[in-house]
CSV table of C-alpha atoms in Angstrom, one decimal:
chain,number,residue,atom,x,y,z
A,1,MET,CA,11.7,-69.2,20.6
A,2,ASN,CA,9.2,-66.6,21.8
A,3,GLY,CA,7.2,-66.0,18.6
A,4,GLY,CA,3.9,-64.6,17.6
A,5,LEU,CA,1.6,-63.9,14.8
A,6,LEU,CA,-1.7,-62.0,14.2
A,7,VAL,CA,-4.0,-63.6,11.6
A,8,ALA,CA,-6.3,-60.9,10.3
A,9,GLY,CA,-8.8,-61.0,7.5
A,10,THR,CA,-10.1,-58.8,4.7
A,11,THR,CA,-13.6,-59.5,6.0
A,12,SER,CA,-15.5,-61.3,8.6
A,13,ASP,CA,-15.8,-65.0,7.7
A,14,ALA,CA,-12.6,-64.8,5.7
A,15,GLY,CA,-11.4,-68.0,7.5
A,16,LYS,CA,-9.3,-66.5,10.3
A,17,SER,CA,-10.5,-69.0,12.9
A,18,VAL,CA,-9.8,-72.1,10.8
A,19,VAL,CA,-6.5,-70.7,9.5
A,20,THR,CA,-5.4,-69.9,13.1
A,21,ALA,CA,-6.3,-73.5,14.2
A,22,GLY,CA,-4.4,-75.0,11.2
A,23,ILE,CA,-1.3,-73.0,12.0
A,24,CYS,CA,-1.6,-74.0,15.6
A,25,ARG,CA,-1.9,-77.7,14.7
A,26,TRP,CA,0.9,-77.5,12.2
A,27,LEU,CA,3.2,-75.9,14.9
A,28,VAL,CA,2.3,-78.6,17.5
A,29,ARG,CA,3.3,-81.2,15.0
A,30,GLN,CA,6.7,-79.5,14.8
A,31,GLY,CA,7.1,-79.9,18.5
A,32,VAL,CA,6.3,-76.2,19.2
A,33,LYS,CA,4.5,-75.3,22.5
A,34,VAL,CA,1.8,-73.0,21.2
A,35,ALA,CA,-1.3,-71.3,22.4
A,36,PRO,CA,-4.2,-69.4,20.6
A,37,PHE,CA,-5.4,-65.9,21.5
A,38,LYS,CA,-8.2,-63.6,20.6
A,39,ALA,CA,-8.3,-60.4,22.4
A,40,GLN,CA,-11.9,-59.7,21.8
A,41,ASN,CA,-14.5,-62.0,20.3
A,42,MET,CA,-18.1,-61.3,19.5
A,43,SER,CA,-20.0,-64.6,19.4
A,44,LEU,CA,-23.1,-66.4,20.8
A,45,ASN,CA,-21.1,-69.7,20.6
A,46,SER,CA,-19.2,-69.9,23.9
A,47,PHE,CA,-17.6,-72.6,26.1
A,48,VAL,CA,-16.7,-73.0,29.8
A,49,THR,CA,-13.2,-73.8,30.7
A,50,ARG,CA,-12.3,-76.1,33.6
A,51,GLU,CA,-11.8,-73.1,35.9
A,52,GLY,CA,-15.4,-71.9,35.2
A,53,ALA,CA,-14.6,-69.1,32.6
A,54,GLU,CA,-16.7,-68.4,29.6
A,55,ILE,CA,-14.7,-67.9,26.3
A,56,GLY,CA,-15.5,-68.2,22.6
A,57,ARG,CA,-15.9,-71.7,21.2
A,58,ALA,CA,-13.5,-70.8,18.4
A,59,GLN,CA,-10.8,-70.3,20.9
A,60,ALA,CA,-11.6,-73.5,22.7
A,61,MET,CA,-11.4,-75.3,19.4
A,62,GLN,CA,-8.0,-73.6,18.7
A,63,ALA,CA,-6.8,-74.7,22.1
A,64,GLN,CA,-7.7,-78.2,21.1
A,65,ALA,CA,-5.6,-77.7,17.9
A,66,CYS,CA,-2.7,-76.7,20.2
A,67,ARG,CA,-3.5,-79.8,22.4
A,68,VAL,CA,-3.7,-77.6,25.5
A,69,GLU,CA,-6.5,-76.8,27.9
A,70,PRO,CA,-8.4,-73.6,27.0
A,71,THR,CA,-8.2,-70.8,29.6
A,72,ALA,CA,-9.7,-67.3,30.0
A,73,LEU,CA,-6.3,-65.8,29.0
A,74,MET,CA,-6.9,-67.0,25.4
A,75,ASN,CA,-10.1,-64.8,25.0
A,76,PRO,CA,-10.1,-62.1,27.7
A,77,VAL,CA,-13.0,-60.1,26.2
A,78,LEU,CA,-16.1,-61.8,24.8
A,79,LEU,CA,-19.1,-59.9,23.6
A,80,LYS,CA,-22.5,-61.7,23.5
A,81,PRO,CA,-25.1,-59.8,21.4
A,82,GLY,CA,-28.5,-59.4,23.1
A,83,GLY,CA,-30.1,-57.5,20.3
A,84,GLU,CA,-29.1,-55.0,17.6
A,85,GLN,CA,-27.9,-52.4,19.9
A,86,SER,CA,-26.3,-54.1,23.0
A,87,SER,CA,-24.1,-56.9,24.1
A,88,GLN,CA,-23.2,-58.6,27.4
A,89,VAL,CA,-19.5,-58.0,28.1
A,90,VAL,CA,-17.6,-61.1,29.5
A,91,LEU,CA,-14.3,-60.1,30.9
A,92,LEU,CA,-11.7,-62.9,31.8
A,93,GLY,CA,-14.6,-65.3,31.7
A,94,LYS,CA,-17.2,-63.5,33.8
A,95,PRO,CA,-19.9,-61.2,32.8
A,96,VAL,CA,-19.5,-57.6,33.9
A,97,GLY,CA,-22.5,-55.9,32.4
A,98,GLU,CA,-24.4,-54.9,29.3
A,99,LEU,CA,-23.2,-52.1,26.9
A,100,SER,CA,-24.4,-50.5,23.7
A,101,ALA,CA,-22.1,-50.5,20.8
A,102,ARG,CA,-21.6,-46.8,21.2
A,103,GLY,CA,-20.8,-47.2,24.9
A,104,TYR,CA,-18.3,-49.9,24.3
A,105,HIS,CA,-16.4,-48.2,21.5
A,106,GLY,CA,-16.9,-44.9,23.1
A,107,GLY,CA,-14.4,-45.6,25.9
A,108,ARG,CA,-14.8,-49.0,27.5
A,109,GLN,CA,-13.0,-50.9,24.9
A,110,GLN,CA,-9.8,-48.8,25.1
A,111,LYS,CA,-9.8,-49.3,28.8
A,112,LEU,CA,-9.6,-53.0,28.3
A,113,LEU,CA,-6.4,-52.8,26.3
A,114,GLY,CA,-4.0,-53.2,29.4
A,115,THR,CA,-5.9,-56.4,30.4
A,116,VAL,CA,-5.7,-57.7,27.0
A,117,LEU,CA,-2.0,-57.0,26.7
A,118,ASP,CA,-1.3,-58.5,30.2
A,119,CYS,CA,-3.0,-61.8,29.1
A,120,LEU,CA,-1.1,-61.9,25.9
A,121,ALA,CA,2.2,-61.3,27.7
A,122,GLU,CA,1.3,-64.1,30.1
A,123,LEU,CA,0.7,-66.5,27.4
A,124,ARG,CA,3.9,-65.4,25.5
A,125,GLY,CA,5.9,-65.9,28.8
A,126,THR,CA,4.5,-69.6,29.0
A,127,TYR,CA,4.5,-70.7,25.4
A,128,ASP,CA,7.0,-70.9,22.5
A,129,ALA,CA,4.6,-69.2,20.2
A,130,VAL,CA,1.1,-67.5,20.4
A,131,ILE,CA,-1.1,-67.4,17.3
A,132,CYS,CA,-3.6,-64.5,17.6
A,133,GLU,CA,-6.8,-64.1,15.6
A,134,GLY,CA,-8.1,-60.7,14.7
A,135,ALA,CA,-11.8,-59.7,14.2
A,136,GLY,CA,-13.6,-58.5,11.2
A,137,SER,CA,-11.2,-56.4,9.2
A,138,PRO,CA,-8.1,-54.4,10.4
A,139,ALA,CA,-9.1,-51.6,8.0
A,140,GLU,CA,-12.3,-50.7,9.7
A,141,ILE,CA,-11.1,-47.1,10.0
A,142,ASN,CA,-14.1,-45.9,11.9
A,143,LEU,CA,-13.0,-48.2,14.7
A,144,ARG,CA,-9.2,-47.9,14.6
A,145,ARG,CA,-8.9,-45.4,17.4
A,146,THR,CA,-10.3,-47.8,20.0
A,147,ASP,CA,-9.2,-51.1,18.4
A,148,ILE,CA,-7.8,-53.8,20.7
A,149,VAL,CA,-8.1,-56.8,18.6
A,150,ASN,CA,-6.4,-56.1,15.2
A,151,MET,CA,-3.8,-53.5,14.6
A,152,GLY,CA,-4.2,-52.1,18.1
A,153,ILE,CA,-2.9,-55.4,19.6
A,154,ALA,CA,-0.4,-55.8,16.7
A,155,ARG,CA,1.2,-52.5,17.3
A,156,ASN,CA,1.4,-52.8,21.1
A,157,ALA,CA,2.8,-56.3,21.1
A,158,ARG,CA,4.9,-55.9,17.9
A,159,LEU,CA,3.2,-58.8,16.1
A,160,PRO,CA,3.6,-59.5,12.4
A,161,VAL,CA,0.3,-59.6,10.6
A,162,LEU,CA,-0.9,-62.1,8.0
A,163,VAL,CA,-4.0,-61.0,6.1
A,164,VAL,CA,-6.4,-63.8,5.0
A,165,GLY,CA,-8.7,-63.3,2.0
A,166,ASP,CA,-11.6,-65.5,0.9
A,167,ILE,CA,-11.1,-65.8,-2.9
A,168,ASP,CA,-14.4,-67.8,-3.2
A,169,ARG,CA,-16.3,-64.5,-2.6
A,170,GLY,CA,-14.4,-62.8,-5.4
A,171,GLY,CA,-12.4,-59.5,-5.3
A,172,VAL,CA,-9.6,-60.9,-3.2
A,173,PHE,CA,-6.9,-58.8,-4.8
A,174,ALA,CA,-8.7,-55.5,-4.4
A,175,SER,CA,-9.5,-56.6,-0.8
A,176,PHE,CA,-5.8,-57.3,0.0
A,177,PHE,CA,-4.6,-54.1,-1.6
A,178,GLY,CA,-7.3,-52.0,-0.1
A,179,THR,CA,-6.8,-53.4,3.4
A,180,VAL,CA,-3.2,-52.3,3.4
A,181,ALA,CA,-3.8,-49.0,1.7
A,182,LEU,CA,-6.3,-48.0,4.4
A,183,LEU,CA,-3.8,-48.5,7.3
A,184,SER,CA,-1.5,-46.0,8.7
A,185,ALA,CA,2.3,-46.1,7.9
A,186,GLU,CA,2.9,-47.5,11.4
A,187,ASP,CA,0.3,-50.2,11.0
A,188,GLN,CA,1.5,-51.1,7.5
A,189,GLU,CA,5.0,-51.8,8.8
A,190,LEU,CA,3.6,-54.9,10.5
A,191,VAL,CA,1.5,-56.2,7.6
A,192,ALA,CA,3.9,-59.0,6.4
A,193,GLY,CA,1.8,-60.5,3.6
A,194,PHE,CA,-1.3,-62.4,2.6
A,195,LEU,CA,-2.8,-65.9,2.6
A,196,VAL,CA,-5.4,-66.8,0.0
A,197,ASN,CA,-8.2,-69.1,1.4
A,198,LYS,CA,-10.9,-71.2,-0.4
A,199,PHE,CA,-9.2,-71.4,-3.8
A,200,ARG,CA,-10.8,-73.6,-6.5
A,201,GLY,CA,-8.9,-74.5,-9.6
A,202,ASP,CA,-5.5,-74.3,-11.0
A,203,VAL,CA,-3.1,-72.3,-8.9
A,204,SER,CA,-0.9,-71.5,-11.9
A,205,LEU,CA,-3.7,-69.3,-13.2
A,206,LEU,CA,-3.6,-67.3,-10.0
A,207,GLU,CA,0.1,-66.7,-9.9
A,208,PRO,CA,0.3,-63.8,-12.2
A,209,GLY,CA,-2.2,-62.0,-10.0
A,210,LEU,CA,0.0,-62.7,-6.9
A,211,GLU,CA,3.0,-61.5,-8.7
A,212,MET,CA,1.2,-58.2,-9.5
A,213,LEU,CA,0.1,-57.9,-5.9
A,214,TYR,CA,3.6,-58.2,-4.8
A,215,GLY,CA,4.6,-55.5,-7.2
A,216,LEU,CA,1.9,-53.3,-6.0
A,217,THR,CA,2.4,-53.8,-2.2
A,218,GLY,CA,5.9,-55.2,-1.8
A,219,ARG,CA,4.3,-58.0,0.3
A,220,ARG,CA,4.4,-61.6,-0.6
A,221,THR,CA,1.7,-64.3,-0.5
A,222,TYR,CA,2.5,-67.0,2.1
A,223,GLY,CA,0.1,-69.6,0.6
A,224,VAL,CA,-3.0,-70.5,-1.3
A,225,LEU,CA,-5.3,-72.8,0.6
A,226,PRO,CA,-7.6,-74.9,-1.6
A,227,PHE,CA,-11.3,-75.0,-0.9
A,228,ARG,CA,-12.2,-77.9,1.3
A,229,HIS,CA,-15.8,-79.0,2.5
A,230,GLY,CA,-16.6,-79.4,6.1
A,231,LEU,CA,-13.9,-77.4,7.7
A,232,GLY,CA,-16.0,-74.7,9.6
A,233,ILE,CA,-15.2,-76.0,13.0
A,234,ASP,CA,-17.0,-74.1,15.9
A,235,GLU,CA,-17.7,-71.0,13.9
A,236,GLU,CA,-18.3,-67.8,15.8
A,237,ASP,CA,-21.9,-67.3,14.5
A,238,GLY,CA,-24.1,-68.3,11.6
A,239,LEU,CA,-25.8,-71.5,10.6
A,240,ARG,CA,-22.8,-73.5,9.3
A,241,VAL,CA,-22.7,-76.5,11.5
A,242,SER,CA,-19.3,-78.0,11.2
A,243,LEU,CA,-19.8,-81.8,11.3
A,244,ARG,CA,-23.2,-81.5,9.5
A,245,GLY,CA,-21.2,-80.1,6.6
A,246,THR,CA,-18.9,-83.1,6.7
A,247,VAL,CA,-21.8,-85.5,6.6
A,248,ARG,CA,-23.6,-83.6,3.8
A,249,GLU,CA,-20.7,-82.8,1.5
A,250,SER,CA,-18.5,-85.9,1.8
A,251,THR,CA,-18.7,-89.6,1.5
A,252,VAL,CA,-19.9,-91.2,4.7
A,253,ALA,CA,-21.1,-94.5,5.9
A,254,PRO,CA,-24.7,-95.4,5.1
A,255,PRO,CA,-27.2,-95.8,7.9
A,256,VAL,CA,-26.6,-99.0,10.0
A,257,GLY,CA,-30.4,-99.6,10.3
A,258,GLU,CA,-33.0,-99.4,7.6
A,259,ASP,CA,-34.2,-95.9,8.3
A,260,VAL,CA,-32.6,-92.4,8.6
A,261,LEU,CA,-33.4,-90.2,11.5
A,262,ARG,CA,-34.6,-86.7,10.7
A,263,VAL,CA,-33.8,-83.9,13.2
A,264,ALA,CA,-35.4,-80.4,12.9
A,265,VAL,CA,-33.6,-77.6,14.8
A,266,CYS,CA,-35.8,-74.5,15.5
A,267,ALA,CA,-33.8,-71.5,14.1
A,268,ILE,CA,-34.7,-69.2,17.1
A,269,PRO,CA,-33.5,-65.6,17.4
A,270,LEU,CA,-30.1,-65.1,19.1
A,271,MET,CA,-29.4,-68.8,18.9
A,272,SER,CA,-26.4,-69.8,21.0
A,273,ASN,CA,-24.3,-72.9,20.9
A,274,PHE,CA,-25.9,-74.3,17.8
A,275,THR,CA,-22.8,-76.5,17.7
A,276,ASP,CA,-24.7,-78.8,20.2
A,277,VAL,CA,-26.3,-80.6,17.2
A,278,ASP,CA,-22.9,-81.2,15.5
A,279,ALA,CA,-22.7,-84.5,17.3
A,280,LEU,CA,-26.1,-85.6,16.1
A,281,ALA,CA,-25.1,-84.8,12.5
A,282,ALA,CA,-21.9,-86.8,12.9
A,283,GLU,CA,-23.9,-90.0,13.2
A,284,PRO,CA,-24.4,-91.8,9.9
A,285,GLY,CA,-28.1,-91.9,8.9
A,286,VAL,CA,-28.9,-88.7,11.0
A,287,VAL,CA,-30.2,-85.8,8.9
A,288,VAL,CA,-30.1,-82.4,10.6
A,289,ARG,CA,-31.7,-79.2,9.3
A,290,PHE,CA,-32.7,-75.8,10.6
A,291,VAL,CA,-36.4,-74.8,10.4
A,292,ASP,CA,-38.5,-71.7,10.9
A,293,ARG,CA,-42.0,-72.9,9.8
A,294,PRO,CA,-44.4,-75.3,11.7
A,295,GLU,CA,-45.0,-77.5,8.7
A,296,GLU,CA,-41.3,-78.4,8.7
A,297,LEU,CA,-41.8,-80.2,11.9
A,298,ALA,CA,-44.3,-82.6,10.5
A,299,ASP,CA,-41.8,-85.3,9.2
A,300,ALA,CA,-39.1,-84.7,12.0
A,301,ASP,CA,-38.4,-87.6,14.3
A,302,LEU,CA,-36.8,-85.3,16.8
A,303,VAL,CA,-37.2,-81.5,17.2
A,304,VAL,CA,-34.4,-79.6,19.0
A,305,ILE,CA,-35.0,-76.2,20.6
A,306,PRO,CA,-31.5,-74.9,21.1
A,307,GLY,CA,-29.9,-72.3,23.4
A,308,THR,CA,-30.5,-68.6,23.0
A,309,ARG,CA,-29.3,-65.3,24.5
A,310,GLY,CA,-33.0,-64.2,24.4
A,311,THR,CA,-35.3,-66.7,25.9
A,312,VAL,CA,-38.3,-64.6,26.1
A,313,ARG,CA,-37.7,-63.1,22.6
A,314,ALA,CA,-37.3,-66.7,21.2
A,315,LEU,CA,-40.6,-67.8,22.9
A,316,GLU,CA,-42.4,-64.8,21.3
A,317,TRP,CA,-40.9,-65.8,17.9
A,318,LEU,CA,-42.0,-69.3,18.3
A,319,ARG,CA,-45.5,-68.1,19.0
A,320,GLU,CA,-45.7,-65.6,16.2
A,321,ARG,CA,-44.7,-68.3,13.7
A,322,GLY,CA,-47.0,-71.0,14.9
A,323,LEU,CA,-44.1,-73.2,16.0
A,324,ALA,CA,-45.2,-73.0,19.7
A,325,ASP,CA,-48.5,-74.6,19.0
A,326,ALA,CA,-47.0,-77.2,16.8
A,327,LEU,CA,-44.4,-78.0,19.6
A,328,VAL,CA,-47.2,-78.3,22.2
A,329,ARG,CA,-49.2,-80.6,19.9
A,330,ARG,CA,-46.1,-82.7,19.2
A,331,ALA,CA,-45.3,-83.1,23.0
A,332,ALA,CA,-48.9,-84.2,23.6
A,333,GLU,CA,-48.7,-86.8,20.9
A,334,GLY,CA,-45.5,-88.3,22.5
A,335,ARG,CA,-43.3,-87.3,19.6
A,336,PRO,CA,-39.6,-86.4,20.7
A,337,VAL,CA,-38.6,-83.0,21.6
A,338,LEU,CA,-35.3,-81.8,23.2
A,339,GLY,CA,-34.8,-78.5,24.7
A,340,ILE,CA,-31.3,-77.4,25.5
A,341,CYS,CA,-30.6,-74.4,27.9
A,342,GLY,CA,-32.9,-71.6,26.7
A,343,GLY,CA,-34.8,-74.2,24.8
A,344,PHE,CA,-35.3,-76.1,28.0
A,345,GLN,CA,-36.5,-72.8,29.8
A,346,ILE,CA,-39.1,-72.3,26.9
A,347,LEU,CA,-40.7,-75.7,27.4
A,348,GLY,CA,-41.3,-74.8,31.1
A,349,GLU,CA,-44.5,-73.5,32.8
A,350,ARG,CA,-43.3,-70.0,33.8
A,351,ILE,CA,-40.4,-67.7,33.3
A,352,GLU,CA,-39.6,-64.8,35.6
A,353,ASP,CA,-37.1,-62.6,33.8
A,354,GLU,CA,-35.9,-59.2,35.2
A,355,VAL,CA,-32.3,-59.7,34.0
A,356,GLU,CA,-32.1,-60.7,30.3
A,357,SER,CA,-35.3,-59.3,28.7
A,358,ARG,CA,-36.7,-57.5,31.8
A,359,ALA,CA,-40.1,-58.8,30.7
A,360,GLY,CA,-41.2,-60.0,34.2
A,361,ALA,CA,-43.4,-63.0,34.5
A,362,VAL,CA,-44.0,-64.9,31.1
A,363,ASP,CA,-45.9,-68.1,30.5
A,364,GLY,CA,-43.7,-70.8,28.8
A,365,LEU,CA,-45.1,-73.6,26.6
A,366,GLY,CA,-46.1,-75.6,29.7
A,367,VAL,CA,-44.8,-78.8,28.4
A,368,LEU,CA,-42.4,-79.5,31.3
A,369,PRO,CA,-43.2,-79.0,35.0
A,370,VAL,CA,-40.5,-76.3,35.4
A,371,ARG,CA,-40.4,-72.7,36.6
A,372,VAL,CA,-37.4,-70.5,35.7
A,373,ARG,CA,-36.2,-67.5,37.5
A,374,PHE,CA,-33.4,-65.3,35.9
A,375,ALA,CA,-30.6,-64.6,38.4
A,376,ARG,CA,-28.1,-61.8,37.9
A,377,GLU,CA,-25.2,-64.3,38.5
A,378,LYS,CA,-24.5,-66.5,35.6
A,379,THR,CA,-24.1,-70.2,36.1
A,380,LEU,CA,-20.8,-71.3,34.5
A,381,THR,CA,-20.0,-75.0,35.3
A,382,ARG,CA,-18.5,-78.3,33.7
A,383,PRO,CA,-21.0,-80.9,35.1
A,384,SER,CA,-20.8,-84.6,34.6
A,385,GLY,CA,-23.1,-87.4,35.5
A,386,GLN,CA,-25.2,-90.4,34.4
A,387,ALA,CA,-28.2,-90.6,32.0
A,388,LEU,CA,-29.8,-93.4,30.2
A,389,GLY,CA,-27.2,-95.7,31.8
A,390,GLU,CA,-24.3,-93.8,30.2
A,391,ARG,CA,-21.7,-91.4,31.5
A,392,VAL,CA,-22.3,-87.7,30.3
A,393,GLU,CA,-20.2,-84.6,30.4
A,394,GLY,CA,-21.4,-81.1,29.4
A,395,TYR,CA,-21.1,-77.4,30.2
A,396,GLU,CA,-23.6,-74.8,31.5
A,397,ILE,CA,-23.9,-71.2,30.6
A,398,HIS,CA,-27.2,-69.5,31.8
A,399,HIS,CA,-28.8,-66.9,34.0
A,400,GLY,CA,-32.0,-68.9,34.4
A,401,VAL,CA,-32.4,-71.0,37.5
A,402,ALA,CA,-34.8,-73.9,37.0
A,403,SER,CA,-37.1,-75.2,39.7
A,404,LEU,CA,-38.3,-78.7,39.0
A,405,GLU,CA,-41.9,-79.5,40.0
A,406,GLY,CA,-42.2,-83.0,38.6
A,407,GLY,CA,-41.1,-85.2,35.7
A,408,GLU,CA,-38.4,-87.8,35.5
A,409,PRO,CA,-34.9,-86.5,36.2
A,410,PHE,CA,-32.8,-86.0,33.1
A,411,LEU,CA,-29.3,-84.5,33.6
A,412,ASP,CA,-30.1,-81.4,35.7
A,413,GLY,CA,-33.4,-81.0,34.1
A,414,CYS,CA,-36.4,-83.5,33.4
A,415,ARG,CA,-38.3,-85.4,31.0
A,416,VAL,CA,-42.0,-86.0,30.6
A,417,GLY,CA,-42.8,-88.7,28.1
A,418,GLN,CA,-40.8,-88.0,25.0
A,419,THR,CA,-40.0,-84.3,25.9
A,420,TRP,CA,-36.6,-83.8,27.3
A,421,GLY,CA,-35.0,-80.6,28.8
A,422,THR,CA,-31.6,-79.8,30.2
A,423,HIS,CA,-29.2,-76.9,30.7
A,424,TRP,CA,-26.2,-79.0,29.7
A,425,HIS,CA,-24.6,-78.0,26.4
A,426,GLY,CA,-22.3,-80.5,24.8
A,427,SER,CA,-23.9,-83.6,26.3
A,428,LEU,CA,-24.5,-85.2,23.0
A,429,GLU,CA,-20.7,-85.2,22.4
A,430,SER,CA,-20.6,-88.2,24.9
A,431,ASP,CA,-20.8,-91.1,22.5
A,432,GLY,CA,-22.5,-93.7,24.7
A,433,PHE,CA,-25.2,-91.3,25.9
A,434,ARG,CA,-25.8,-90.0,22.3
A,435,ARG,CA,-26.4,-93.5,21.0
A,436,ALA,CA,-28.7,-94.3,23.9
A,437,PHE,CA,-30.7,-91.1,23.4
A,438,LEU,CA,-31.0,-91.8,19.6
A,439,ARG,CA,-32.3,-95.3,20.3
A,440,GLU,CA,-35.0,-93.9,22.4
A,441,VAL,CA,-35.9,-91.3,19.8
A,442,ALA,CA,-36.0,-94.0,17.1
A,443,ALA,CA,-38.2,-96.2,19.1
A,444,ALA,CA,-40.6,-93.4,19.9
A,445,ALA,CA,-40.7,-92.2,16.3
A,446,GLY,CA,-41.2,-95.7,14.9
A,447,ARG,CA,-38.0,-95.6,12.9
A,448,ARG,CA,-35.8,-98.6,12.2
A,449,PHE,CA,-32.8,-96.5,12.8
A,450,VAL,CA,-29.7,-98.0,14.6
A,451,PRO,CA,-26.8,-95.7,15.8
A,452,ALA,CA,-23.4,-96.7,14.5
A,453,PRO,CA,-21.5,-98.6,17.2
A,454,ASP,CA,-18.1,-96.9,16.6
A,455,THR,CA,-18.8,-93.2,15.8
A,456,SER,CA,-16.4,-91.1,18.0
A,457,PHE,CA,-17.2,-87.4,18.0
A,458,ALA,CA,-13.8,-86.6,19.6
A,459,ALA,CA,-11.9,-88.6,16.9
A,460,LEU,CA,-13.8,-86.8,14.1
A,461,ARG,CA,-12.9,-83.4,15.7
A,462,GLU,CA,-9.3,-84.5,15.8
A,463,GLU,CA,-9.5,-85.6,12.1
A,464,GLN,CA,-10.8,-82.2,11.2
A,465,LEU,CA,-8.0,-80.4,13.1
A,466,ASP,CA,-5.4,-82.6,11.4
A,467,ARG,CA,-7.0,-81.6,8.1
A,468,LEU,CA,-6.5,-78.0,8.9
A,469,GLY,CA,-2.8,-78.7,9.9
A,470,ASP,CA,-2.4,-80.6,6.6
A,471,LEU,CA,-3.7,-77.5,4.6
A,472,ILE,CA,-1.0,-75.3,6.1
A,473,GLU,CA,1.7,-77.8,5.8
A,474,GLN,CA,0.9,-78.6,2.2
A,475,HIS,CA,-0.2,-75.4,0.7
A,476,ALA,CA,1.6,-72.6,2.7
A,477,ASP,CA,5.2,-71.6,2.6
A,478,THR,CA,6.0,-73.0,6.1
A,479,ASP,CA,9.6,-72.0,6.1
A,480,ALA,CA,8.6,-68.4,5.4
A,481,LEU,CA,5.8,-68.7,7.9
A,482,TRP,CA,8.2,-70.0,10.6
A,483,ARG,CA,10.5,-67.1,10.0
A,484,LEU,CA,7.6,-64.6,10.3
A,485,ILE,CA,6.4,-66.2,13.7
A,486,GLU,CA,10.0,-66.2,15.0
A,487,SER,CA,11.4,-63.0,13.8
A,488,GLY,CA,8.5,-60.6,13.0
A,489,ALA,CA,7.5,-58.7,9.9
A,490,PRO,CA,10.3,-58.1,7.3
A,491,GLN,CA,12.1,-54.7,7.6
A,492,GLY,CA,11.5,-52.0,5.0
A,493,LEU,CA,8.1,-52.9,3.8
A,494,PRO,CA,6.8,-50.1,1.5
A,495,PHE,CA,4.1,-47.7,2.5
A,496,ILE,CA,1.0,-47.9,0.2
A,497,PRO,CA,-0.9,-44.6,-0.2
A,498,PRO,CA,-3.2,-43.1,0.8
A,499,GLY,CA,-2.9,-44.7,4.3
A,500,ALA,CA,-5.4,-44.2,7.1
A,501,PRO,CA,-7.2,-40.8,7.1
A,502,ALA,CA,-5.9,-38.4,9.7
């Protein structure tokens, strides 16, 4: 078997990432050696592979669904927005420069097609099947000429295309029909059919519409996936935190101690790797919320300043909103604050940035004895070590180089009193360390909170991936899906006018 499939969507956030992961997990359980692939990803949520390459977290999650190690081949192009008009381009896991949207789509993107196809070919030569994820919508006709992630990759690699639509938003039939009708005849030949996502209610009421859709397009629907809470694993962007959703929307164990622990996460601009707080939210009795006003810090037992692609911009935002003063007061009072990556840099005394913001020397909040200088080379590592008597693993993604001038060592950063700072993302996924840290926070906050002794973040992640596999197995036509992956799009699919504009 040397199969492949492109999972496209009618819109962004239609569910491409989780459907791709679900198909991957279903195939693995059938004994298929499978890998994920996304030619080009735009996201501030990224991950570091074991070889030191930066890729989108969604592809790292999909690799876990495949039970394989993630590699740069699985996401050869990653775009990390730095503002409204430009993004850092990460190629094969390493940053190669900043480009405006016009500059990228004006020529650079098409030049990357060869690299993208080489990566896909290498994966297809190694695995039985490669399940590819598209981006946005394949019917973005203004971008089709330079597309390398939707129909551009499907055409070049002869991949069948499954279009996912979010019925919970409404208008899914028009979206399915319009998506196909705005593609060229050559592109339409590869669009095999549709998958309805996030359906609530009686499927029998939907079936007449699916039959009419088949009559209009000549393309079948391969499944109707029901709405399920808490399945937004490692989203590309936004504020949907995967395991927080599970805790909030489903039955979980009550707190082990007498109190809950309240965590406030500052919703700073260009927030990156907000998934760091998923592991906190996975703990019974821990309540996580995102905040943007100083009064919302008053009842928080722990405040987290997360990572960001714009450290200086985030610092200005904190000052404009009065959050900076509230954080400084909080630290002086000995109330817990945790800064991760950009958040750690913000807590320091001085930032010298001629790389990211080009703002030069900027005063930080002065809470931690740290000076940060931005280097052109990006640090991309997978460190491990000890903290609070427990083993910790994490990953680092940053241009800022921290010089420690005091404080107590904490991972690669430091702590002063109850203010903690580190460049390590993902450290809270280490169960023993997370429990030890929460015990310290609870003691400092005066809360009778006790971490659950048996919460395993890795096990919760596996449970979610299995739930995605179950959705595909139980609610998709897996025999037809298997034929599609193995043999490609059916022959003789009709053309739906008007097609793409000339």
